[in-house]
Coordinates of C-alpha atoms (C1' of nucleotides) in Angstrom, one line a residue:
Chain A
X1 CA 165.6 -234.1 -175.2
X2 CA 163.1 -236.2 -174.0
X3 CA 159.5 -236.3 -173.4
X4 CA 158.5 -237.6 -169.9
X5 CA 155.2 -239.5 -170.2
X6 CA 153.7 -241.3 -167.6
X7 CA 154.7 -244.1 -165.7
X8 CA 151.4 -245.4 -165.4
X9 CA 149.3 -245.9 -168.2
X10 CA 146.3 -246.4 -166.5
X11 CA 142.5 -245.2 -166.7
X12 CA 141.2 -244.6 -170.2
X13 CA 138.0 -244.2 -171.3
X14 CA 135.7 -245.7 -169.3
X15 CA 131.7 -245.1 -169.4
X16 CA 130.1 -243.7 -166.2
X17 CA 132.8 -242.4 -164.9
X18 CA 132.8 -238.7 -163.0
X19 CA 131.3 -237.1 -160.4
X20 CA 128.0 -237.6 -160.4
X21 CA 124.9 -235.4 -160.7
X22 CA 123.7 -233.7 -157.6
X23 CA 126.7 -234.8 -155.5
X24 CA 127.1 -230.8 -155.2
X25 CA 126.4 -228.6 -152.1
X26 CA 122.9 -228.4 -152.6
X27 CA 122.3 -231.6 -154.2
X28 CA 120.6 -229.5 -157.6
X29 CA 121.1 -226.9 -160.2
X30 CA 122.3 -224.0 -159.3
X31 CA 121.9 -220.7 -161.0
X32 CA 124.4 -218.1 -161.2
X33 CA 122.9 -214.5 -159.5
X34 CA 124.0 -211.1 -159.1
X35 CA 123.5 -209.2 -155.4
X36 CA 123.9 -206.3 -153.7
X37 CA 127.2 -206.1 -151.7
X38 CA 125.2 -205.8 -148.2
X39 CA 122.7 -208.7 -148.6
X40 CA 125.7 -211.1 -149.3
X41 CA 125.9 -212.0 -145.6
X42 CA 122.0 -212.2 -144.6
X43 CA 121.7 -214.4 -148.3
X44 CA 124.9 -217.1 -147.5
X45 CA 123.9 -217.4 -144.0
X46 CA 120.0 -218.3 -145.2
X47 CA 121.7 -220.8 -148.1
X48 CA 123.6 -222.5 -145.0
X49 CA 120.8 -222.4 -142.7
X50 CA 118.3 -224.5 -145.6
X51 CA 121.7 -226.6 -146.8
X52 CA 122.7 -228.0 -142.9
X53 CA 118.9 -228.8 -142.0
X54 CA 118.2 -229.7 -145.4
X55 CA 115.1 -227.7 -145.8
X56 CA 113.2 -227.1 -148.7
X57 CA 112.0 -224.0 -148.8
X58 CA 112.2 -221.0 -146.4
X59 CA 110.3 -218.3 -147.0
X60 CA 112.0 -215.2 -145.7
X61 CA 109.3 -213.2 -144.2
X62 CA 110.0 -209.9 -144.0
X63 CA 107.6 -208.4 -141.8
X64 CA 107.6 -205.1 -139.7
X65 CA 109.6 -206.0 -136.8
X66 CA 107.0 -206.8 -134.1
X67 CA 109.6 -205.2 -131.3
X68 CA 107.6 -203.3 -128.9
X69 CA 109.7 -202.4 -125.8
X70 CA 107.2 -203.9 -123.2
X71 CA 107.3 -203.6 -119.4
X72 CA 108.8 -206.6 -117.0
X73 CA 107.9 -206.8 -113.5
X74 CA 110.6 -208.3 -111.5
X75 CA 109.8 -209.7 -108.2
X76 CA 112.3 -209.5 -105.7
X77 CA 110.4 -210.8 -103.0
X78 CA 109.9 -214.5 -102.5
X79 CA 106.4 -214.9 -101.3
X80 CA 103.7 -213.5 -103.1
X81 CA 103.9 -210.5 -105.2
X82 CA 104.7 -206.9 -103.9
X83 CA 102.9 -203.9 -104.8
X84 CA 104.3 -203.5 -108.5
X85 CA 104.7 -199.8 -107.4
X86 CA 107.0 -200.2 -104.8
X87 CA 109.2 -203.1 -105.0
X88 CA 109.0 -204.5 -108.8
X89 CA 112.1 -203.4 -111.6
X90 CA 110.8 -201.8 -114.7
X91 CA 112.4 -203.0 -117.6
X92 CA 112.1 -203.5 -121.1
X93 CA 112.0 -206.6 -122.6
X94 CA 112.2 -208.3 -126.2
X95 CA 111.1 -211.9 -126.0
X96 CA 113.9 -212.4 -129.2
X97 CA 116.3 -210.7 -127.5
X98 CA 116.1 -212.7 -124.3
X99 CA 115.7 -216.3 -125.4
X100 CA 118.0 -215.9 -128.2
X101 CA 122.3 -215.8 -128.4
X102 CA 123.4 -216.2 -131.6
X103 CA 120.6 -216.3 -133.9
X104 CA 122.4 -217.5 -137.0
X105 CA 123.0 -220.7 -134.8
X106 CA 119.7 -221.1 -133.2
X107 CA 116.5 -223.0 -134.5
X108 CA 113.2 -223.8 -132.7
X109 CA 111.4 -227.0 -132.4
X110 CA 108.2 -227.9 -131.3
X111 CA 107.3 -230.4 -128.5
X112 CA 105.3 -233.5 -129.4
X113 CA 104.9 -235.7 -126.2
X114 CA 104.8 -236.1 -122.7
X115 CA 108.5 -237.3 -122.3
X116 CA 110.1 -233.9 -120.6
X117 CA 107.2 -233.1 -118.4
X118 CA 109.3 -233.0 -115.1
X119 CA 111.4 -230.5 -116.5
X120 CA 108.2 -228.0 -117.2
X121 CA 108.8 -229.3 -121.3
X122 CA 105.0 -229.8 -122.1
X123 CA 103.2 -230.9 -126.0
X124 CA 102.8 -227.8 -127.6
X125 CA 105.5 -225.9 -126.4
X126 CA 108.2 -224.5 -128.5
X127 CA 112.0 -225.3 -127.4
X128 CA 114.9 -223.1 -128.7
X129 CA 117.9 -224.9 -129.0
X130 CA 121.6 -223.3 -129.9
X131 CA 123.5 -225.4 -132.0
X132 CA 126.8 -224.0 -131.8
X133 CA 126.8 -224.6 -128.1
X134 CA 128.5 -227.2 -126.5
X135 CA 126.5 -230.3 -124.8
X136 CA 127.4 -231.1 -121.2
X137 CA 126.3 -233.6 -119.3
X138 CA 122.9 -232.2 -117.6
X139 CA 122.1 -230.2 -120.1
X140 CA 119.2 -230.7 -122.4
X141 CA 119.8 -231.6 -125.6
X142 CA 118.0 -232.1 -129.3
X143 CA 119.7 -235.5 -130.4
X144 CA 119.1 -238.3 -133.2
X145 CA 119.3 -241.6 -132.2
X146 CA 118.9 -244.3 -135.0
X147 CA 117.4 -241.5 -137.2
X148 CA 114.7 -240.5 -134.9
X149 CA 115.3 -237.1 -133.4
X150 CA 114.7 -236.8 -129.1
X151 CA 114.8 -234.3 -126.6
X152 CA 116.6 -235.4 -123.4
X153 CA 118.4 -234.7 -120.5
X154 CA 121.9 -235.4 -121.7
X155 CA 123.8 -237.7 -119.4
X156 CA 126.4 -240.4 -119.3
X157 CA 127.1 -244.0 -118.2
X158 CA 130.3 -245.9 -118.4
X159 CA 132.1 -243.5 -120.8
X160 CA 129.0 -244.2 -123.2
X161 CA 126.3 -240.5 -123.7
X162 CA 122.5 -241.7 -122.0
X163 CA 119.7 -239.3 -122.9
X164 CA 117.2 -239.3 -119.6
X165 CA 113.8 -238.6 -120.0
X166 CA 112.2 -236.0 -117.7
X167 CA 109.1 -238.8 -117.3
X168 CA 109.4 -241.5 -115.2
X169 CA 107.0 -243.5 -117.8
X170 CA 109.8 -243.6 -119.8
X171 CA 113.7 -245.4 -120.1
X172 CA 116.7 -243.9 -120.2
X173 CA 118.6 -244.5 -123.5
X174 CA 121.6 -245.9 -124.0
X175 CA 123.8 -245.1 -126.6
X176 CA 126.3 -248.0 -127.8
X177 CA 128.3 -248.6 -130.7
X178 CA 125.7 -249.5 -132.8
X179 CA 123.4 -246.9 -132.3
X180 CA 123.4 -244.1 -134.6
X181 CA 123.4 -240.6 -132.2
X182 CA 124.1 -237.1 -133.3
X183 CA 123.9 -234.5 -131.2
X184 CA 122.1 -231.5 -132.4
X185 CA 122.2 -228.9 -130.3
X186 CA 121.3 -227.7 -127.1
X187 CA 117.8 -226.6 -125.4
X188 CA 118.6 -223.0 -124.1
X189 CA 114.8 -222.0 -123.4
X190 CA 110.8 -222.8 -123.8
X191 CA 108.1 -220.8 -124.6
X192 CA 104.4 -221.8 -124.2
X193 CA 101.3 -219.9 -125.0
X194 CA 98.5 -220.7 -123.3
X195 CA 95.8 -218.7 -125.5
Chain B
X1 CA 127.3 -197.5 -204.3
X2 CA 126.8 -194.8 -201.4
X3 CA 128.0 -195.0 -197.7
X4 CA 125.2 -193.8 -195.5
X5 CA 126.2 -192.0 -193.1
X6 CA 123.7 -191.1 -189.6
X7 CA 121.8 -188.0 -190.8
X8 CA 122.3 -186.3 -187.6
X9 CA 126.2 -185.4 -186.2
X10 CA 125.1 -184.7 -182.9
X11 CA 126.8 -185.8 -179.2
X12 CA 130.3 -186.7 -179.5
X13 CA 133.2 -186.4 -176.5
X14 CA 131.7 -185.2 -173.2
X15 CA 133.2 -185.1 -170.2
X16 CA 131.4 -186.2 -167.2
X17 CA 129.1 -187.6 -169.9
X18 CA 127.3 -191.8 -169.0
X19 CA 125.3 -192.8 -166.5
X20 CA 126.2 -192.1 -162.8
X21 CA 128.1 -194.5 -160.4
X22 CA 125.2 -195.3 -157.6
X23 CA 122.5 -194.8 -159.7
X24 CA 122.1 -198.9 -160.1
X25 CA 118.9 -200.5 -158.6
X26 CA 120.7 -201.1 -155.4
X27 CA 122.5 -198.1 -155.0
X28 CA 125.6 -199.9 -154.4
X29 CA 128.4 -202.7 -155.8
X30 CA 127.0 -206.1 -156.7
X31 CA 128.7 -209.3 -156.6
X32 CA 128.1 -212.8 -158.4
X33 CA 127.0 -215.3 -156.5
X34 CA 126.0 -218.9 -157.4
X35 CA 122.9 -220.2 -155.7
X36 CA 120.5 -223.5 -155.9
X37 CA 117.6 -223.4 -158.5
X38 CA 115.5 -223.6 -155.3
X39 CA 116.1 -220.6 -153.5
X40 CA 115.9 -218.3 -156.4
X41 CA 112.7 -217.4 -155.9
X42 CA 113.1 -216.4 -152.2
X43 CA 116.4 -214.3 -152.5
X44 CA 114.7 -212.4 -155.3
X45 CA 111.7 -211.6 -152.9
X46 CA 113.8 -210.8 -150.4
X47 CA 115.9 -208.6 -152.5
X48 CA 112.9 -207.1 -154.0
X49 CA 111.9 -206.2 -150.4
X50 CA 115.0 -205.0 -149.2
X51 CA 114.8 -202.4 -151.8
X52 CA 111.7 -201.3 -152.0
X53 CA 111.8 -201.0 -147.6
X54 CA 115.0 -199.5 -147.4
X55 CA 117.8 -201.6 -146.7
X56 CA 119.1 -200.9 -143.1
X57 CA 115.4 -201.7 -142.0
X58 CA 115.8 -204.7 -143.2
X59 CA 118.7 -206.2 -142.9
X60 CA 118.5 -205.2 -139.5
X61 CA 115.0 -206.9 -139.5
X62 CA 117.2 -210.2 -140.3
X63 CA 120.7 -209.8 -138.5
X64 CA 119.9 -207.9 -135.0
X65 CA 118.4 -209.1 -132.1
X66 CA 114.7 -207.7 -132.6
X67 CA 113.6 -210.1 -135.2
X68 CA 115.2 -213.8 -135.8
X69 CA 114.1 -215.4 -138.9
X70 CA 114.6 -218.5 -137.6
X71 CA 113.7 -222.5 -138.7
X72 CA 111.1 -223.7 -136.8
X73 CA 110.7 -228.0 -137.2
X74 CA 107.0 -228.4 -136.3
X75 CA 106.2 -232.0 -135.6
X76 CA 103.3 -233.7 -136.5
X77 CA 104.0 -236.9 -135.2
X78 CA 103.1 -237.3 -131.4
X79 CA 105.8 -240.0 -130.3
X80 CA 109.3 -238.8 -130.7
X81 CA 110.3 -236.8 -133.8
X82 CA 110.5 -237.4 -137.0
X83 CA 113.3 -236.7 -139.7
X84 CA 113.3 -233.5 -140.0
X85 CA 113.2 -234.0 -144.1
X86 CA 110.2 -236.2 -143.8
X87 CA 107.6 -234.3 -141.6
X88 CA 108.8 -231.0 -140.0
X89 CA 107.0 -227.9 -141.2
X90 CA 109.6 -225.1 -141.3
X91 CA 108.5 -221.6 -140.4
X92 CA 110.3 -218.5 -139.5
X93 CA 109.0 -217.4 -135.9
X94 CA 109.5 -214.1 -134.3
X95 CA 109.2 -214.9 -130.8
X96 CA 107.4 -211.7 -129.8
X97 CA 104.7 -212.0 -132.2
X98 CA 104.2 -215.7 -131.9
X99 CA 103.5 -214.7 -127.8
X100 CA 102.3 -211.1 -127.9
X101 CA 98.8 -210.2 -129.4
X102 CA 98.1 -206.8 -128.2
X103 CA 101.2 -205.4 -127.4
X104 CA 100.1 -202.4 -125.9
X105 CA 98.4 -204.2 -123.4
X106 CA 100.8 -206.8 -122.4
X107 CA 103.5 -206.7 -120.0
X108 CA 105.7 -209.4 -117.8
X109 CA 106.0 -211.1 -114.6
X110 CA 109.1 -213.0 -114.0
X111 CA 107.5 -215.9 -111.4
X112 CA 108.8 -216.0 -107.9
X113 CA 108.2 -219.2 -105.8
X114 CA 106.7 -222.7 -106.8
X115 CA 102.9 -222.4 -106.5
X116 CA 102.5 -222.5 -109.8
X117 CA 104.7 -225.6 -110.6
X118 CA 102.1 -228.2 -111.6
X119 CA 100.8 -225.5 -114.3
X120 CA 104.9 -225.9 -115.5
X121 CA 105.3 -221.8 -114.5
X122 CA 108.6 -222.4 -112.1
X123 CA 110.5 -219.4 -110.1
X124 CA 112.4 -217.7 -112.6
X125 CA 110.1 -218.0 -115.6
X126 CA 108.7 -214.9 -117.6
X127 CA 105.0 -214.9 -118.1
X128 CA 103.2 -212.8 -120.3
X129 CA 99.7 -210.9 -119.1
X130 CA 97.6 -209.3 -121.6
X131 CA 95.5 -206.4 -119.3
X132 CA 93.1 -206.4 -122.0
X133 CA 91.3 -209.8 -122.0
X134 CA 88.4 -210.8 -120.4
X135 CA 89.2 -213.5 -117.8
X136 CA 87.6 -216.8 -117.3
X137 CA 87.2 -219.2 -115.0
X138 CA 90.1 -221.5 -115.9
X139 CA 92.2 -218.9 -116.7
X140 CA 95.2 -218.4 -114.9
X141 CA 95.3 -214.7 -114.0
X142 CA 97.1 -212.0 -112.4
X143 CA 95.3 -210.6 -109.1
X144 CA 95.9 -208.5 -106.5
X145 CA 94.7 -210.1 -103.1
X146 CA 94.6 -207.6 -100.0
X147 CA 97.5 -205.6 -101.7
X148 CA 99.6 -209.0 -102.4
X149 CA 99.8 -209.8 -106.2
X150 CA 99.9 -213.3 -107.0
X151 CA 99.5 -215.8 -110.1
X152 CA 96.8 -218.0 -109.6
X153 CA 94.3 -220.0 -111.8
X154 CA 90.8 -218.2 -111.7
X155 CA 87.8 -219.9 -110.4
X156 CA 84.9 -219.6 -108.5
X157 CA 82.9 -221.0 -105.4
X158 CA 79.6 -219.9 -104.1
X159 CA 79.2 -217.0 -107.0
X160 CA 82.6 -215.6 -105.8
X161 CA 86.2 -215.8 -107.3
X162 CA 88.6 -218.2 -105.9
X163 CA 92.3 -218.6 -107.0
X164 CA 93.6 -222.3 -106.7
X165 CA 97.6 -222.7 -106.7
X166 CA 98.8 -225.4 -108.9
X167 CA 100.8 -226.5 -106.1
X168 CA 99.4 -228.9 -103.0
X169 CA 101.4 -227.5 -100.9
X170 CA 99.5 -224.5 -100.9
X171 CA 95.8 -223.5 -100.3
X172 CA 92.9 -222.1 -102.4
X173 CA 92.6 -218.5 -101.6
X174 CA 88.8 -217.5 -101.1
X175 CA 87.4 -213.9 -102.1
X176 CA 85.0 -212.7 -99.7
X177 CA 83.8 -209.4 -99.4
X178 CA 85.9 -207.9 -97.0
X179 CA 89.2 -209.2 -99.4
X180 CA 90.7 -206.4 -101.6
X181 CA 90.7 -208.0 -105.3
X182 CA 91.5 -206.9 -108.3
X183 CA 92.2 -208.6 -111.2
X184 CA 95.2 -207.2 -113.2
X185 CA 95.3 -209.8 -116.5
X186 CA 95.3 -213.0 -118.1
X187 CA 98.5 -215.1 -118.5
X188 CA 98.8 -215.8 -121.5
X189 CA 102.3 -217.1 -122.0
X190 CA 105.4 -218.2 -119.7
X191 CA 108.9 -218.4 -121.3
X192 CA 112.0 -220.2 -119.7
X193 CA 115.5 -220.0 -120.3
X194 CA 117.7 -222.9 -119.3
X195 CA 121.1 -221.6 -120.4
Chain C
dC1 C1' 141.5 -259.4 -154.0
dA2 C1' 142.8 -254.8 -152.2
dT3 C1' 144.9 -250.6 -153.4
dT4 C1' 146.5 -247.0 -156.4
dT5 C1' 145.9 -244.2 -160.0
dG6 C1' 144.4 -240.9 -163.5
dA7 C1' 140.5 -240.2 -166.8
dA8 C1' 136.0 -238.4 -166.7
dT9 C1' 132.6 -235.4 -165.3
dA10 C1' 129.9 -232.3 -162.1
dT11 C1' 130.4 -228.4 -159.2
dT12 C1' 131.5 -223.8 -158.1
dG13 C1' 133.4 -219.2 -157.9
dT14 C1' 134.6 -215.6 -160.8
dA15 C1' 135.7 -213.1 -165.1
dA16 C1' 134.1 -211.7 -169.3
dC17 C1' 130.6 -210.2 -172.3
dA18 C1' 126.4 -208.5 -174.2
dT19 C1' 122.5 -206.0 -173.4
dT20 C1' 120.0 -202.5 -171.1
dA21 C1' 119.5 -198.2 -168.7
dA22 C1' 120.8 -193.6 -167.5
dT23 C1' 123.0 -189.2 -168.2
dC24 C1' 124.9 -185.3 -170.5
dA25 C1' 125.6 -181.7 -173.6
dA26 C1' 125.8 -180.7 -178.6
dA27 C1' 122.7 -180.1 -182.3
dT28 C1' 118.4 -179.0 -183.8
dA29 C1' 113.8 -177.1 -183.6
dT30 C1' 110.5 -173.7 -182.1
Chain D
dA1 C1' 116.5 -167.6 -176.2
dT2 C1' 114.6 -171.7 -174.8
dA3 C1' 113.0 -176.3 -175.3
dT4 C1' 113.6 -180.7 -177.4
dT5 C1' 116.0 -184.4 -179.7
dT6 C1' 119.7 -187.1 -180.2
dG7 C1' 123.6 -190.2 -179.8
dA8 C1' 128.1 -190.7 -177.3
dT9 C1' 129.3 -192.3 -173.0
dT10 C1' 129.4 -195.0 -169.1
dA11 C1' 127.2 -197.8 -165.1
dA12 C1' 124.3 -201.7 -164.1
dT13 C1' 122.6 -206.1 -164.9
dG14 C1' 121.8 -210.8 -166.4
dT15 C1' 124.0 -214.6 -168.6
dT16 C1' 127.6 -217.3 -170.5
dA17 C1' 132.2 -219.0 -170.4
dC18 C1' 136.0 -220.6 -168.1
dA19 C1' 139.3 -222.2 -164.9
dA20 C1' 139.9 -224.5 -160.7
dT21 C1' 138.2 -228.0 -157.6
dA22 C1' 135.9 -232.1 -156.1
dT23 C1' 134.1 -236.5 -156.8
dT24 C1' 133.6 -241.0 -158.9
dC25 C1' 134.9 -245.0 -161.4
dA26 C1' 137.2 -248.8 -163.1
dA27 C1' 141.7 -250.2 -165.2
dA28 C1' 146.2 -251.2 -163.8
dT29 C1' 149.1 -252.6 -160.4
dG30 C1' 150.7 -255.1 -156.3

DNA sequence: CATTTGAATATTGTAACATTAATCAAATAT
DNA sequence: ATATTTGATTAATGTTACAATATTCAAATG
């Protein structure tokens, strides 16, 4: 009988080899922890959430659900407002509920500049953007472009993405082959507070 | 040389003797999970809450529609946006309390028409009225005019009120003192949802 | 000089273990 | 008879150990 050894003989010992340190998921040391069955979900879903946007720290606030069931008006008539008696819809409405889709997907961002001001995108006001949605062309879009992140009007131009600015004091952007671009998601809604 | 034996021969087989399945800090199975050095310190607040507040609360608190602990990138650089990593303040935002202070005075208009457009309130948008401020000139308000509400920003000519449009295409309505007018709230928010 | 290869080492999920905590009924005390 | 003490019993919990996987490097090969 024979003993099959290798082929190859090669490798050996050779200093500063292996993986290296913090080349894991989370780029430290992780610590070993033992949870409650139902909090597994809400607890992997928060580790992804800080992994993907590479987040320090997020401090799970768990305060009393602000949900109060307030009252919409909806106007059905075009000019000017009806009697809120007669003619408006009473409905209840959570602000959570209505800008957001899939919550474990969505993340806000808010709006420094004037670039978006033709599309009613103003400094100050917060965007919500969906990232597991898929950009189309008109659409608006958080993006990075040679590591700076924008939010544009996603477009295209001879088979090449363009991100238009709602401002005519600004350019277009072209994307070529030498820019670095990333789409990041896509601006489903705004919110601005005036007081 | 003498064995010593336990002075006392008490317990022994029991059945149905040990500590009860259930009766564990959680109420429930745990599992062993692995997480980074960094988060520790949240999960175990979070855990900590969960259980002192009753778990369905809370979990329903972070998985259902009513509250979203979402990441929020605030950016503090006015031109474009930064790496996220380098500048972005993460926060988790509840939509409904970042827009709603007194909830039992606030209710919703969804806009119809354009007259607000230069303010960026466009048809279709949701603002939010709080009953209970006090309204200033400036402010743009919810009035009733001769029986017709509209959304208007509040001002004032010759010691009366005056509503001006944010929209040229439309005129300043006057208040005299033969004009119904009633003021029904201040506008305090607007939210828009592109998708 | 580019590519292939396997040793080297970190990471990661899970099992195993030791310790702690809770429960029960027999033994003891009152 | 009733209350208290006690230790066997078993679940829960935190930590370590381990096996499997992933990553990296440079020697060996082409």
């Amino acid at each position: 009988m024979k003993i099959v050894k290798n082929k190859n003989n090669r490798g050996g010992v050779r200093l500063g080899a292996g993986r290296k340190s913090g080349s894991g998921l989370y780029g430290e040391e992780t610590k070993v922890i033992r949870v409650p069955r139902s909090s597994l979900g809400n607890i992997k879903k928060y580790l992804n959430l800080s992994r993907i946007n590479n987040i320090d720290e997020i401090s799970l606030a768990l305060k009393e659900t602000t949900y109060n069931p307030l009252v919409l008006f909806e106007h059905k008539v075009p000019a000017g407002f009806p009697s809120p008696a007669d003619d408006h819809v009473e409905k209840r409405l959570d602000l959570n509920e209505y800008l957001i889709k899939k919550s474990d997907a969505t993340f806000f961002v808010k709006i420094k500049g004037d670039s978006m001001i033709d599309a009613s995108i103003n400094d100050g006001d917060i965007v919500i953007i969906d990232r597991s949605m898929q950009a189309k062309v008109g659409d608006i879009v958080l993006a990075s472009v040679d590591g700076n992140f924008t939010i544009k009007t996603l477009s295209k131009y001879k088979l090449k993405p363009r991100l238009l600015p709602a401002n005519e004091k600004y350019k277009p952007i072209e994307i070529d082959d030498n820019t670095q671009f990333e789409l990041w998601g896509v601006v489903t809604g705004a919110v601005r507070k005036f007081k």
